[in-house]
Phi, psi and omega in degrees: 000128171294148182306310191290345184256004183294130173245169175296337173295329185275346190278133179293166168308127186089343183283147179239128180231172181238126184300128179263329184178176176236143180255179175093172194228155166052229182305316182298316188292319183296315184298318174298333181281316178301340179273358177100006176275067177255162180319134167091351179287134172287132180229127174253133182269123180260325174209155173233139176299160182305324174276356180095355182218126357273178179252135171257127185239161170244132180216124173057038169087011173225152177283149186214132165260133183232150176274166180294324178297335178277318179296335179290354174259004180246111175280132190233154173227000000 
């Protein structure tokens, strides 16, 4: 997978990445932004549930759980 296509869904546990942008439209995009995942924000993947959904991340000093379909809309580098 090319670097420009990497999403939060693809990040391994323990890795820290920076949000490059958001995909998606309307309410989905707005919800992600309201959770604090905006361009330039640092995100660390803390845990992944046994079946892979949800993903727990640390963003702006707090823990946040995201479903895989939400995480695929967060472009990272």
